[in-house]
Each structure stands twice: as C-alpha cells, then as structure tokens.
Short mmCIF file of C-alpha atoms and ligand atoms in Angstrom, two decimals:
data_model
loop_
_atom_site.label_atom_id
_atom_site.label_comp_id
_atom_site.label_asym_id
_atom_site.label_seq_id
_atom_site.Cartn_x
_atom_site.Cartn_y
_atom_site.Cartn_z
CA UNK A 1 -91.22 -37.37 9.79
CA UNK A 2 -94.15 -37.13 7.58
CA UNK A 3 -97.68 -38.10 9.28
CA UNK A 4 -99.61 -40.84 8.03
CA UNK A 5 -103.33 -40.29 7.43
CA UNK A 6 -104.16 -42.41 10.90
CA UNK A 7 -101.69 -40.66 12.78
CA UNK A 8 -103.27 -37.27 11.61
CA UNK A 9 -104.99 -35.69 14.85
CA UNK A 10 -109.13 -36.72 14.19
CA UNK A 11 -111.25 -33.49 15.62
CA UNK A 12 -114.89 -34.48 16.17
CA UNK A 13 -117.55 -32.01 17.14
CA UNK A 14 -120.62 -32.96 19.58
CA UNK A 15 -123.84 -31.15 18.87
CA UNK A 16 -127.22 -30.95 20.88
CA UNK A 17 -128.85 -34.40 20.66
CA UNK A 18 -132.57 -35.67 21.50
CA UNK A 19 -133.12 -38.11 24.18
CA UNK A 20 -130.56 -40.79 24.77
CA UNK A 21 -132.32 -44.20 25.43
CA UNK A 22 -131.24 -47.73 25.70
CA UNK A 23 -128.98 -50.60 27.65
CA UNK A 24 -125.59 -50.54 27.43
CA UNK A 25 -122.15 -52.34 28.83
CA UNK A 26 -119.15 -50.09 29.02
CA UNK A 27 -115.93 -52.14 28.67
CA UNK A 28 -113.90 -53.53 31.64
CA UNK A 29 -112.76 -51.58 34.56
CA UNK A 30 -108.84 -50.05 33.75
CA UNK A 31 -107.72 -50.39 37.24
CA UNK A 32 -108.83 -54.13 37.86
CA UNK A 33 -107.75 -55.02 34.39
CA UNK A 34 -104.02 -53.92 34.63
CA UNK A 35 -104.02 -55.75 38.30
CA UNK A 36 -105.41 -58.84 36.78
CA UNK A 37 -102.68 -59.09 33.93
CA UNK A 38 -99.86 -57.98 36.35
CA UNK A 39 -100.87 -60.36 39.21
CA UNK A 40 -101.41 -63.01 36.91
CA UNK A 41 -97.90 -62.74 35.68
CA UNK A 42 -96.74 -62.89 39.20
CA UNK A 43 -98.72 -66.10 40.14
CA UNK A 44 -98.01 -69.53 39.65
CA UNK A 45 -100.34 -71.35 37.21
CA UNK A 46 -103.28 -69.74 34.90
CA UNK A 47 -104.98 -66.72 35.54
CA UNK A 48 -108.18 -66.71 33.34
CA UNK A 49 -109.80 -63.20 32.75
CA UNK A 50 -113.17 -62.32 31.62
CA UNK A 51 -114.25 -58.73 30.47
CA UNK A 52 -110.55 -57.35 30.18
CA UNK A 53 -110.49 -54.03 29.11
CA UNK A 54 -108.89 -53.94 25.59
CA UNK A 55 -107.79 -50.77 25.49
CA UNK A 56 -103.97 -49.55 24.61
CA UNK A 57 -103.20 -48.59 28.22
CA UNK A 58 -104.07 -52.06 29.32
CA UNK A 59 -102.34 -53.80 26.10
CA UNK A 60 -99.45 -52.15 26.75
CA UNK A 61 -99.02 -53.87 30.35
CA UNK A 62 -100.08 -57.04 28.65
CA UNK A 63 -97.02 -56.62 26.21
CA UNK A 64 -94.85 -55.71 29.20
CA UNK A 65 -95.60 -59.03 31.04
CA UNK A 66 -95.15 -60.84 27.92
CA UNK A 67 -91.74 -59.26 27.13
CA UNK A 68 -90.75 -60.55 30.64
CA UNK A 69 -91.74 -63.99 30.14
CA UNK A 70 -95.33 -64.73 31.35
CA UNK A 71 -97.36 -66.31 28.57
CA UNK A 72 -100.41 -63.99 27.48
CA UNK A 73 -103.17 -65.67 25.26
CA UNK A 74 -106.62 -64.69 23.94
CA UNK A 75 -109.20 -67.74 23.72
CA UNK A 76 -112.66 -66.48 22.38
CA UNK A 77 -113.29 -63.74 24.64
CA UNK A 78 -110.93 -64.90 27.64
CA UNK A 79 -107.58 -63.54 28.30
CA UNK A 80 -105.23 -66.37 30.09
CA UNK A 81 -102.03 -65.34 31.56
CA UNK A 82 -99.68 -68.08 32.61
CA UNK A 83 -97.51 -66.50 35.39
CA UNK A 84 -94.03 -67.09 36.44
CA UNK A 85 -94.44 -66.78 40.30
CA UNK A 86 -93.26 -63.69 42.54
CA UNK A 87 -89.93 -62.60 41.65
CA UNK A 88 -89.91 -64.86 38.37
CA UNK A 89 -89.94 -62.42 35.79
CA UNK A 90 -87.40 -62.25 33.26
CA UNK A 91 -85.29 -59.36 31.88
CA UNK A 92 -86.56 -57.85 28.80
CA UNK A 93 -84.79 -57.54 25.76
CA UNK A 94 -86.28 -54.10 24.61
CA UNK A 95 -87.41 -50.98 26.42
CA UNK A 96 -90.93 -51.42 27.96
CA UNK A 97 -93.40 -49.00 26.30
CA UNK A 98 -96.25 -48.11 28.45
CA UNK A 99 -97.69 -45.57 26.01
CA UNK A 100 -100.11 -43.04 27.93
CA UNK A 101 -100.63 -45.34 30.94
CA UNK A 102 -99.32 -43.99 34.55
CA UNK A 103 -101.28 -47.11 36.16
CA UNK A 104 -99.40 -49.74 34.05
CA UNK A 105 -95.90 -48.08 34.47
CA UNK A 106 -96.08 -47.02 38.18
CA UNK A 107 -97.47 -50.63 39.28
CA UNK A 108 -94.91 -52.23 37.27
CA UNK A 109 -92.13 -50.15 38.84
CA UNK A 110 -93.27 -51.74 42.04
CA UNK A 111 -92.84 -55.04 40.40
CA UNK A 112 -89.56 -54.56 39.07
CA UNK A 113 -88.31 -53.52 42.53
CA UNK A 114 -88.23 -56.89 43.32
CA UNK A 115 -86.26 -58.10 40.30
CA UNK A 116 -82.84 -57.74 40.00
CA UNK A 117 -82.40 -56.88 36.38
CA UNK A 118 -82.50 -53.61 34.65
CA UNK A 119 -85.45 -52.29 32.53
CA UNK A 120 -85.78 -49.57 30.50
CA UNK A 121 -89.34 -47.89 30.95
CA UNK A 122 -90.62 -45.35 28.26
CA UNK A 123 -94.02 -44.10 27.67
CA UNK A 124 -95.71 -41.19 25.09
CA UNK A 125 -95.13 -37.51 25.71
CA UNK A 126 -97.84 -37.19 28.12
CA UNK A 127 -96.37 -40.05 30.12
CA UNK A 128 -93.12 -38.61 29.74
CA UNK A 129 -94.09 -35.43 31.45
CA UNK A 130 -95.78 -37.04 34.39
CA UNK A 131 -93.99 -37.47 38.09
CA UNK A 132 -92.52 -40.62 38.65
CA UNK A 133 -90.72 -39.51 41.85
CA UNK A 134 -93.66 -40.39 44.08
CA UNK A 135 -93.20 -43.75 43.16
CA UNK A 136 -89.40 -44.11 42.49
CA UNK A 137 -88.85 -42.48 46.31
CA UNK A 138 -90.23 -45.35 48.26
CA UNK A 139 -88.88 -47.99 45.80
CA UNK A 140 -85.38 -46.67 46.13
CA UNK A 141 -85.67 -47.16 49.90
CA UNK A 142 -86.42 -50.77 49.02
CA UNK A 143 -83.07 -50.84 47.09
CA UNK A 144 -84.19 -49.78 43.72
CA UNK A 145 -81.43 -48.23 41.48
CA UNK A 146 -82.46 -45.90 39.08
CA UNK A 147 -80.61 -44.29 35.89
CA UNK A 148 -79.78 -41.66 34.97
CA UNK A 149 -79.38 -41.06 38.87
CA UNK A 150 -81.92 -38.75 40.07
CA UNK A 151 -84.11 -39.14 37.31
CA UNK A 152 -87.82 -38.54 37.75
CA UNK A 153 -89.75 -38.46 34.47
CA UNK A 154 -89.51 -41.27 31.78
CA UNK A 155 -87.29 -42.50 29.99
CA UNK A 156 -85.52 -44.14 32.70
CA UNK A 157 -84.39 -47.63 33.65
CA UNK A 158 -84.81 -49.42 36.84
CA UNK A 159 -83.08 -52.18 38.44
CA UNK A 160 -84.49 -53.77 41.58
CA UNK A 161 -82.54 -55.48 44.63
CA UNK A 162 -81.93 -59.09 44.70
CA UNK A 163 -83.69 -58.67 48.29
CA UNK A 164 -85.66 -55.76 48.44
CA UNK A 165 -86.00 -53.98 51.85
CA UNK A 166 -89.37 -54.51 53.55
CA UNK A 167 -90.22 -50.56 54.45
CA UNK A 168 -92.87 -48.67 56.19
CA UNK A 169 -94.20 -45.86 54.11
CA UNK A 170 -96.67 -43.18 54.60
CA UNK A 171 -98.16 -41.89 51.60
CA UNK A 172 -97.54 -38.33 50.99
CA UNK A 173 -100.34 -38.06 48.21
CA UNK A 174 -103.52 -39.80 48.20
CA UNK A 175 -102.67 -42.10 45.33
CA UNK A 176 -103.62 -45.97 44.85
CA UNK A 177 -100.80 -45.96 42.22
CA UNK A 178 -97.79 -45.40 44.81
CA UNK A 179 -99.60 -47.55 47.42
CA UNK A 180 -99.82 -50.32 44.77
CA UNK A 181 -96.15 -50.12 43.85
CA UNK A 182 -94.90 -50.01 47.40
CA UNK A 183 -97.39 -53.10 48.30
CA UNK A 184 -96.10 -55.09 45.30
CA UNK A 185 -92.45 -54.50 45.86
CA UNK A 186 -93.39 -55.59 49.66
CA UNK A 187 -94.69 -58.94 47.77
CA UNK A 188 -91.16 -59.56 46.84
CA UNK A 189 -89.25 -58.29 50.14
CA UNK A 190 -88.55 -60.65 53.29
CA UNK A 191 -90.72 -59.35 55.81
CA UNK A 192 -93.74 -56.96 56.35
CA UNK A 193 -93.90 -54.25 54.08
CA UNK A 194 -96.83 -51.13 55.21
CA UNK A 195 -98.29 -48.51 53.55
CA UNK A 196 -99.96 -45.99 55.79
CA UNK A 197 -102.67 -43.85 53.94
CA UNK A 198 -104.65 -41.07 55.37
CA UNK A 199 -107.32 -40.57 52.61
CA UNK A 200 -108.75 -43.68 51.40
CA UNK A 201 -107.92 -44.60 47.81
CA UNK A 202 -109.10 -47.08 45.50
CA UNK A 203 -108.25 -50.84 47.20
CA UNK A 204 -108.29 -53.03 44.01
CA UNK A 205 -104.70 -54.08 44.82
CA UNK A 206 -105.80 -55.09 48.41
CA UNK A 207 -108.62 -57.01 47.17
CA UNK A 208 -106.98 -58.94 44.42
CA UNK A 209 -103.88 -59.41 46.16
CA UNK A 210 -105.59 -61.44 48.85
CA UNK A 211 -107.52 -62.95 46.43
CA UNK A 212 -104.67 -64.39 44.79
CA UNK A 213 -103.11 -65.79 48.49
CA UNK A 214 -101.20 -62.98 49.53
CA UNK A 215 -101.31 -62.35 53.37
CA UNK A 216 -102.33 -58.81 53.74
CA UNK A 217 -103.91 -57.14 56.71
CA UNK A 218 -105.79 -53.56 56.76
CA UNK A 219 -105.79 -52.17 60.17
CA UNK A 220 -107.40 -48.46 61.12
CA UNK A 221 -105.30 -46.29 63.43
CA UNK A 222 -106.94 -43.19 64.40
CA UNK A 223 -107.65 -41.69 61.09
CA UNK A 224 -104.67 -43.88 59.30
CA UNK A 225 -105.06 -46.79 57.44
CA UNK A 226 -102.29 -49.29 57.78
CA UNK A 227 -102.11 -51.50 54.86
CA UNK A 228 -99.58 -54.62 55.55
CA UNK A 229 -98.28 -57.42 53.20
CA UNK A 230 -96.10 -60.21 54.25
CA UNK A 231 -93.22 -60.60 51.70
CA UNK A 232 -91.98 -63.49 49.69
CA UNK A 233 -95.57 -64.53 49.29
CA UNK A 234 -96.86 -66.99 46.83
CA UNK A 235 -99.69 -66.10 44.46
CA UNK A 236 -101.83 -68.77 42.76
CA UNK A 237 -103.40 -67.80 39.36
CA UNK A 238 -107.08 -67.37 39.81
CA UNK A 239 -110.16 -66.49 37.34
CA UNK A 240 -111.18 -62.85 37.59
CA UNK A 241 -114.32 -61.35 35.89
CA UNK A 242 -113.65 -57.88 35.28
CA UNK A 243 -116.66 -55.28 36.06
CA UNK A 244 -117.66 -52.45 33.85
CA UNK A 245 -115.68 -49.33 34.38
CA UNK A 246 -117.28 -46.76 36.50
CA UNK A 247 -115.06 -43.97 35.12
CA UNK A 248 -116.10 -44.89 31.59
CA UNK A 249 -119.69 -45.45 32.53
CA UNK A 250 -119.41 -41.71 34.03
CA UNK A 251 -119.81 -40.19 30.72
CA UNK A 252 -122.83 -42.00 29.70
CA UNK A 253 -124.60 -41.25 32.66
CA UNK A 254 -123.60 -37.70 32.62
CA UNK A 255 -124.61 -37.59 28.86
CA UNK A 256 -128.15 -38.83 30.01
CA UNK A 257 -128.51 -36.69 32.96
CA UNK A 258 -127.71 -33.51 30.93
CA UNK A 259 -129.92 -34.42 27.72
CA UNK A 260 -133.67 -33.75 27.69
CA UNK A 261 -135.83 -36.94 27.69
CA UNK A 262 -133.10 -39.30 28.24
CA UNK A 263 -133.54 -42.61 30.04
CA UNK A 264 -130.47 -45.17 30.01
CA UNK A 265 -129.10 -47.97 32.07
CA UNK A 266 -125.35 -48.95 32.28
CA UNK A 267 -125.09 -52.40 33.07
CA UNK A 268 -122.59 -54.37 35.36
CA UNK A 269 -120.75 -51.59 36.61
CA UNK A 270 -118.03 -51.67 39.37
CA UNK A 271 -119.60 -49.79 42.72
CA UNK A 272 -116.97 -50.38 44.66
CA UNK A 273 -117.16 -47.52 47.65
CA UNK A 274 -113.37 -46.07 46.62
CA UNK A 275 -114.93 -45.24 43.01
CA UNK A 276 -118.28 -43.84 43.22
CA UNK A 277 -117.84 -40.34 44.38
CA UNK A 278 -119.09 -39.00 41.29
CA UNK A 279 -122.38 -40.59 41.41
CA UNK A 280 -122.96 -39.62 45.13
CA UNK A 281 -122.28 -36.06 43.91
CA UNK A 282 -124.80 -35.96 41.08
CA UNK A 283 -127.29 -37.59 43.14
CA UNK A 284 -126.49 -34.44 45.66
CA UNK A 285 -126.90 -32.33 42.54
CA UNK A 286 -130.64 -33.76 42.29
CA UNK A 287 -129.61 -36.26 39.32
CA UNK A 288 -132.31 -39.00 38.82
CA UNK A 289 -129.90 -41.80 38.99
CA UNK A 290 -130.22 -45.26 40.73
CA UNK A 291 -128.04 -48.21 41.42
CA UNK A 292 -130.22 -51.34 40.69
CA UNK A 293 -129.48 -55.09 40.82
CA UNK A 294 -126.71 -54.44 43.19
CA UNK A 295 -124.77 -57.63 43.98
CA UNK A 296 -120.90 -59.09 44.64
CA UNK A 297 -119.12 -60.30 41.92
CA UNK A 298 -115.58 -61.34 42.13
CA UNK A 299 -115.26 -59.89 45.62
CA UNK A 300 -116.17 -56.29 44.21
CA UNK A 301 -119.76 -54.69 44.67
CA UNK A 302 -121.31 -54.20 40.91
CA UNK A 303 -124.56 -53.13 39.82
CA UNK A 304 -126.62 -51.40 36.82
CA UNK A 305 -126.83 -47.40 36.78
CA UNK A 306 -130.17 -46.06 35.42
CA UNK A 307 -129.97 -42.55 34.73
CA UNK A 308 -132.47 -40.36 33.44
CA UNK A 309 -132.34 -36.27 32.51
CA UNK A 310 -132.77 -34.08 35.37
CA UNK A 311 -132.58 -30.80 36.61
CA UNK A 312 -129.41 -30.34 38.47
CA UNK A 313 -128.33 -27.73 41.16
CA UNK A 314 -124.74 -26.99 41.83
CA UNK A 315 -123.18 -28.35 45.05
CA UNK A 316 -120.10 -28.01 47.27
CA UNK A 317 -117.88 -31.33 46.28
CA UNK A 318 -115.71 -31.54 49.59
CA UNK A 319 -111.88 -32.25 49.02
CA UNK A 320 -112.04 -35.71 51.08
CA UNK A 321 -114.07 -37.11 48.15
CA UNK A 322 -111.57 -36.40 45.54
CA UNK A 323 -109.70 -39.75 45.61
CA UNK A 324 -112.95 -41.45 44.96
CA UNK A 325 -113.63 -39.60 41.55
CA UNK A 326 -110.43 -38.09 40.58
CA UNK A 327 -110.73 -38.95 37.13
CA UNK A 328 -114.71 -37.77 37.09
CA UNK A 329 -113.90 -34.03 37.62
CA UNK A 330 -113.49 -32.94 33.94
CA UNK A 331 -117.06 -34.66 33.33
CA UNK A 332 -118.46 -33.29 36.41
CA UNK A 333 -117.28 -29.86 35.69
CA UNK A 334 -119.21 -30.41 32.27
CA UNK A 335 -122.44 -31.63 34.05
CA UNK A 336 -121.95 -28.72 36.51
CA UNK A 337 -122.25 -26.35 33.41
CA UNK A 338 -125.81 -27.34 32.78
CA UNK A 339 -126.63 -27.09 36.29
CA UNK A 340 -128.11 -24.14 38.08
CA UNK A 341 -125.86 -22.22 40.48
CA UNK A 342 -122.48 -22.68 41.23
CA UNK A 343 -120.39 -25.66 41.46
CA UNK A 344 -117.38 -25.94 43.94
CA UNK A 345 -114.92 -28.56 43.48
CA UNK A 346 -112.34 -28.54 46.21
CA UNK A 347 -108.93 -30.51 46.93
CA UNK A 348 -107.97 -30.80 43.09
CA UNK A 349 -104.23 -30.84 43.37
CA UNK A 350 -103.91 -34.45 42.18
CA UNK A 351 -105.82 -33.01 38.79
CA UNK A 352 -102.97 -31.28 37.89
CA UNK A 353 -100.66 -34.49 37.38
CA UNK A 354 -103.00 -36.65 35.28
CA UNK A 355 -102.49 -37.36 31.59
CA UNK A 356 -102.64 -33.58 31.35
CA UNK A 357 -102.88 -30.74 33.60
CA UNK A 358 -106.40 -31.13 34.01
CA UNK A 359 -107.39 -28.49 36.26
CA UNK A 360 -105.76 -26.16 33.51
CA UNK A 361 -107.44 -28.13 30.49
CA UNK A 362 -110.89 -28.37 31.97
CA UNK A 363 -111.02 -24.93 32.92
CA UNK A 364 -109.74 -23.81 29.26
CA UNK A 365 -112.23 -25.89 27.93
CA UNK A 366 -115.15 -24.65 29.55
CA UNK A 367 -114.10 -21.11 29.18
CA UNK A 368 -113.78 -21.75 25.30
CA UNK A 369 -117.32 -22.97 25.49
CA UNK A 370 -118.54 -19.64 27.19
CA UNK A 371 -118.93 -21.26 30.68
CA UNK A 372 -117.92 -18.90 33.45
CA UNK A 373 -115.36 -20.83 36.07
CA UNK A 374 -112.89 -20.12 38.03
CA UNK A 375 -109.48 -21.73 39.30
CA UNK A 376 -108.20 -20.73 42.87
CA UNK A 377 -105.26 -22.83 43.87
CA UNK A 378 -106.69 -26.32 44.06
CA UNK A 379 -110.42 -25.47 43.74
CA UNK A 380 -112.40 -24.99 40.72
CA UNK A 381 -115.84 -23.03 40.57
CA UNK A 382 -118.29 -23.46 37.92
CA UNK A 383 -121.39 -21.44 37.36
CA UNK A 384 -123.71 -23.28 35.45
CA UNK A 385 -126.24 -22.03 32.81
CA UNK A 386 -129.48 -24.02 33.87
CA UNK A 387 -131.95 -24.35 34.82
CA UNK A 388 -133.70 -22.70 31.74
CA UNK A 389 -130.56 -21.79 29.86
CA UNK A 390 -128.00 -23.88 28.33
CA UNK A 391 -124.35 -23.50 28.02
CA UNK A 392 -123.19 -21.55 24.99
CA UNK A 393 -120.57 -24.23 23.47
CA UNK A 394 -119.29 -23.55 20.22
CA UNK A 395 -115.85 -23.80 21.54
CA UNK A 396 -112.70 -25.69 20.43
CA UNK A 397 -111.04 -28.10 23.46
CA UNK A 398 -107.36 -28.93 23.34
CA UNK A 399 -107.45 -32.28 24.85
CA UNK A 400 -103.43 -32.54 25.28
CA UNK A 401 -103.10 -36.30 24.52
CA UNK A 402 -106.04 -36.69 27.80
CA UNK A 403 -108.43 -39.26 26.82
CA UNK A 404 -110.76 -37.80 29.77
CA UNK A 405 -110.51 -34.27 28.52
CA UNK A 406 -111.60 -35.31 25.06
CA UNK A 407 -114.56 -37.49 26.32
CA UNK A 408 -115.90 -35.00 29.10
CA UNK A 409 -116.37 -32.02 26.31
CA UNK A 410 -117.74 -34.54 23.80
CA UNK A 411 -120.48 -35.16 26.53
CA UNK A 412 -120.88 -31.55 27.15
CA UNK A 413 -121.53 -30.68 23.41
CA UNK A 414 -124.80 -32.81 23.60
CA UNK A 415 -126.52 -30.19 25.80
CA UNK A 416 -124.68 -27.05 24.61
CA UNK A 417 -126.46 -24.46 21.98
CA UNK A 418 -123.72 -24.67 19.41
CA UNK A 419 -121.51 -27.86 18.72
CA UNK A 420 -118.38 -28.53 21.02
CA UNK A 421 -115.44 -29.54 19.04
CA UNK A 422 -112.22 -31.41 20.67
CA UNK A 423 -109.19 -31.16 18.71
CA UNK A 424 -108.14 -35.02 18.50
CA UNK A 425 -110.04 -38.05 19.54
CA UNK A 426 -107.74 -40.49 19.06
CA UNK A 427 -106.32 -40.85 22.44
CA UNK A 428 -109.92 -42.29 23.65
CA UNK A 429 -108.84 -45.43 22.64
CA UNK A 430 -106.48 -45.49 25.56
CA UNK A 431 -109.31 -46.34 28.00
CA UNK A 432 -112.35 -46.78 26.01
CA UNK A 433 -112.19 -47.67 22.72
CA UNK A 434 -116.01 -48.19 22.14
CA UNK A 435 -116.89 -44.62 23.06
CA UNK A 436 -117.83 -42.94 19.91
CA UNK A 437 -119.90 -46.06 18.98
CA UNK A 438 -121.77 -46.55 22.38
CA UNK A 439 -122.72 -42.92 22.49
CA UNK A 440 -123.81 -42.89 19.01
CA UNK A 441 -125.99 -45.94 19.63
CA UNK A 442 -127.79 -44.25 22.38
CA UNK A 443 -128.61 -41.39 20.12
CA UNK A 444 -125.65 -39.13 20.84
CA UNK A 445 -124.96 -36.88 17.66
CA UNK A 446 -121.11 -36.91 17.67
CA UNK A 447 -120.78 -35.85 13.82
CA UNK A 448 -120.93 -32.25 13.76
CA UNK A 449 -118.83 -30.28 11.75
CA UNK A 450 -115.40 -29.50 13.72
CA UNK A 451 -114.59 -25.91 13.96
CA UNK A 452 -111.00 -24.62 13.50
CA UNK A 453 -108.55 -23.84 16.33
CA UNK A 454 -108.48 -20.24 15.17
CA UNK A 455 -112.25 -19.31 15.80
CA UNK A 456 -112.02 -20.92 19.38
CA UNK A 457 -111.15 -18.52 21.98
CA UNK A 458 -114.70 -16.67 23.10
CA UNK A 459 -116.79 -19.53 22.89
CA UNK A 460 -120.44 -19.51 21.59
CA UNK A 461 -119.88 -17.99 18.54
CA UNK A 462 -117.72 -20.51 16.99
CA UNK A 463 -120.04 -21.89 13.95
C1 S3P B 1 -105.40 -45.79 39.32
C2 S3P B 1 -105.20 -44.76 40.23
C3 S3P B 1 -105.62 -43.30 40.12
C4 S3P B 1 -106.40 -42.99 38.76
C5 S3P B 1 -105.93 -43.99 37.54
C6 S3P B 1 -106.03 -45.16 38.15
C7 S3P B 1 -105.19 -47.10 39.58
O1 S3P B 1 -104.41 -42.42 39.82
O2 S3P B 1 -106.58 -41.58 38.27
O3 S3P B 1 -106.76 -43.50 36.26
O4 S3P B 1 -105.64 -48.06 39.00
O5 S3P B 1 -104.48 -47.02 40.67
P1 S3P B 1 -103.58 -41.90 41.39
O6 S3P B 1 -103.35 -43.41 42.23
O7 S3P B 1 -102.18 -41.56 40.98
O8 S3P B 1 -104.33 -41.09 42.04
#
C-alpha cells in the first residue's frame, strides 16, 4: 500500500541546548486515565473526568467502551462517561482496536471476563508482539474462552463466562496490568477474588475501585500483599481529576537535570509512592530536584517537581525498585550517560516485554551514540561521560514503535556533543502528544538535521 505523507516516518534530531527554563504542566496520567474511562463504563450514572490524557492509547480505550454501549462525551475540557453498570456492557459489532496500548487491552480483557459475549481484540504491530498469556492464563481460570485456542498474542477473540469464577492468583510477574485484569474479572464474579503480589506495583486500580464503591481489602501477609475484592459489586460514577503523568514529567525533569543552567518546575504531578522510583534514583545520583506543594488530590498524592541542572554520579539501582520506575529506565539510562561513573540497573526482565524490547533498544541507542554500556541478563550497566565530558551523540536511534525510546533519546540529545536522531517521532502521540511543543517551549532544540540510518553505527561521528 502506498504511504501518505502523514504516515511516513518522521525522524527528528535533538541538539545540545542552552538552559531549559519555565513552569509547565504535562498531560494527565496514562494509567489513571485508562482506569477512569473503564471504571466509568462499569459504573451506574455519570463519571466526570478532568485532565484526561488525550493521547492515542487512552482514546482507543474510550472508543472501545463506546463500542460496547457506554456513552462518552466531551464538554469543554471535561470528559463524561455514562456507564452501563458492572457486567452491563454490550457485544461490540466490530473488532476492538487498542493500537499501541498494553494497558488498554489487558485491563479490558479483565472486564470482558465478566461478559458472556465474544469480542475480537486487535492492536498495532508492537502490541501484536507482546505477551498476553500473563493476563489470559488467570482469566481462563475464571472461565474466559480464547479463540484460536491457546492463542497468546493479538489478534484473538475472548468470550467471558456468564458467571466468572472467583479465583486466588499469585502474580508470577510484578505487573499492575495483570493484577488489575484479575481484580476486574473478580468484580463480576460471585464471591471473593484475591490477587497476591510479592513486589508492590502501581495501585491505581485498588484506589479507584474503592473510590467507585467496590469492597476491596489489602492485607500484608509476610512479604506478600493480598488484595481481595468482593464480586458482583455495584460501582457508582464519581468525579475524577487526573493528575499529571510522572512518567511523562520524567523526560522534562531528566532534560533539566542534564542541561546546563536549567531550572524548571513541572506542576501537579502524581507522586504516588508506587510511581516515583525514578525521582528517588535521580536524588541518589545527586540531582537537584525537589517535590513542592505536596498535597492529596482525588485520593492520590500530587505535587510540583522542581528540577535544576546537576552534577550527577552513577549509582546502583536495586531490582526491588523496578516496578516503581519500570517505564523510566530508558530515560534513566540516558541520564546515566551524562553522569560520572557507572550506573548499574538490576532486575530489568520486564523491560523486554514493553512496547519494544526496551532493554535491547536502550542499549542499542546508547551504543549508537558512543556511550559504553553492557547488558548482562537482566542488568544494564552504563558508563557515564561526566563530570567534565559529554556523551558523543551523533547516533541514529531505532525506536521500534516505542514512544519512550523516542522521547528518552531526544532528551539525551540536548546534552550530547553531536545531535541525536530518532528514526520516527509519530509514536510519541500514543502517550505524550505535546512532548515536542512543551520541550521546545522550555528551550530544547529538537529541530536539528536528522542523519540517515546508514551513517549510524559507531556514534559520535555521524554529522
Ligand atoms: C501500567 C503498568 C505497567 C506500565 C504501563 C502502565 C498500568 O505495565 O509499564 O505503562 O497502567 O497498569 P505492567 O503492569 O505490565 O508492568
């Protein structure tokens, strides 16, 4: 098929920039936005959402609930979902397309486990490669049928049970998506569904389900957390204010920290303890960042993050911290490239099954920009070029349809000797459509001359 101009890849190059300055607000949290729409669809009455992330991933979830009979409207800046009640969604007439979004499709699988109709689930090339067995396996225990039988990647069709079984499930991987899918199935099941997790993962599902009226208990049993939900619950629509996404703010904060003379503030950012591992790590590296104006909003801790340029030192990031910063490793690796000494990141197995194999993509991006790094099993080690030197840059980074790889390496290019080119920036729209504008507004130069892929490999000499 012939490509239109709009569907052509859009390479961009980031160039060493002078100080970044200003106060900005990044778009709403992606995890909370998906949940607000989904739980709104399962509630009775209206759910009014302020600050919803209007990015492709979340809009695909909105389209999916609409296709199953929930009414979704936008009035001024507020989104309103008129729900159908728990178990009340209708059979979709066409395949549900989740684009690039693992969260959207996996949480929806949990919802569909409580609906006895067939729904075909599809996604883009990246999503179609990602493992769905981790969610389907426990849902099959509740009675979900999957066709083709044994299929573990999209496209596939699911059909929930009329009365799904309540189960007790210990998470084999630390994944909030799997935890959420099982709890959502449990919402529809008679009796108590329990998820056991050994490593804490983001807890937005637990917080928001309670806020919508579900009976949910969280108990500590040795080193395990047991989350139990009473099934056949009634949810009632609630107002939701979505705070800014700490995973999006991470790129701006990283940019300020590695760019000389910078001083920025990112406002109203979600500071839930299960999401701020990146910021803790930056502080351990010596970054001049602070949380200001901390408060509770809509049941979640939020605050402003002030970040100034800093002299950084490499650290060891423990594996136990991985779930609280899982989406931030690519940008942390780019920050580590600007630090002095070695940064060692342990326990990165889950990075291999994100929108791309992020461990491989991050390592390749660093290498193409002349930055020494080693992948050894689930560990990434990056040797920084600081404190006096800068990373060479000059590389061509393949993003593999991964928004966070694109944004991480554009951020790196603000502090390298030579521009850093990323092969395609269109995918940034899946999570952070205003990234280029916000960064440029702070003073970042993202309009360098992209280099061609053939000049890549060694880095540092591509221009
Ligand atoms: C998410 C959970 C994480 C994260 C993703 C959003 C969520 O995935 O990487 O971007 O909203 O539940 P896993 O739960 O698979 O680790």
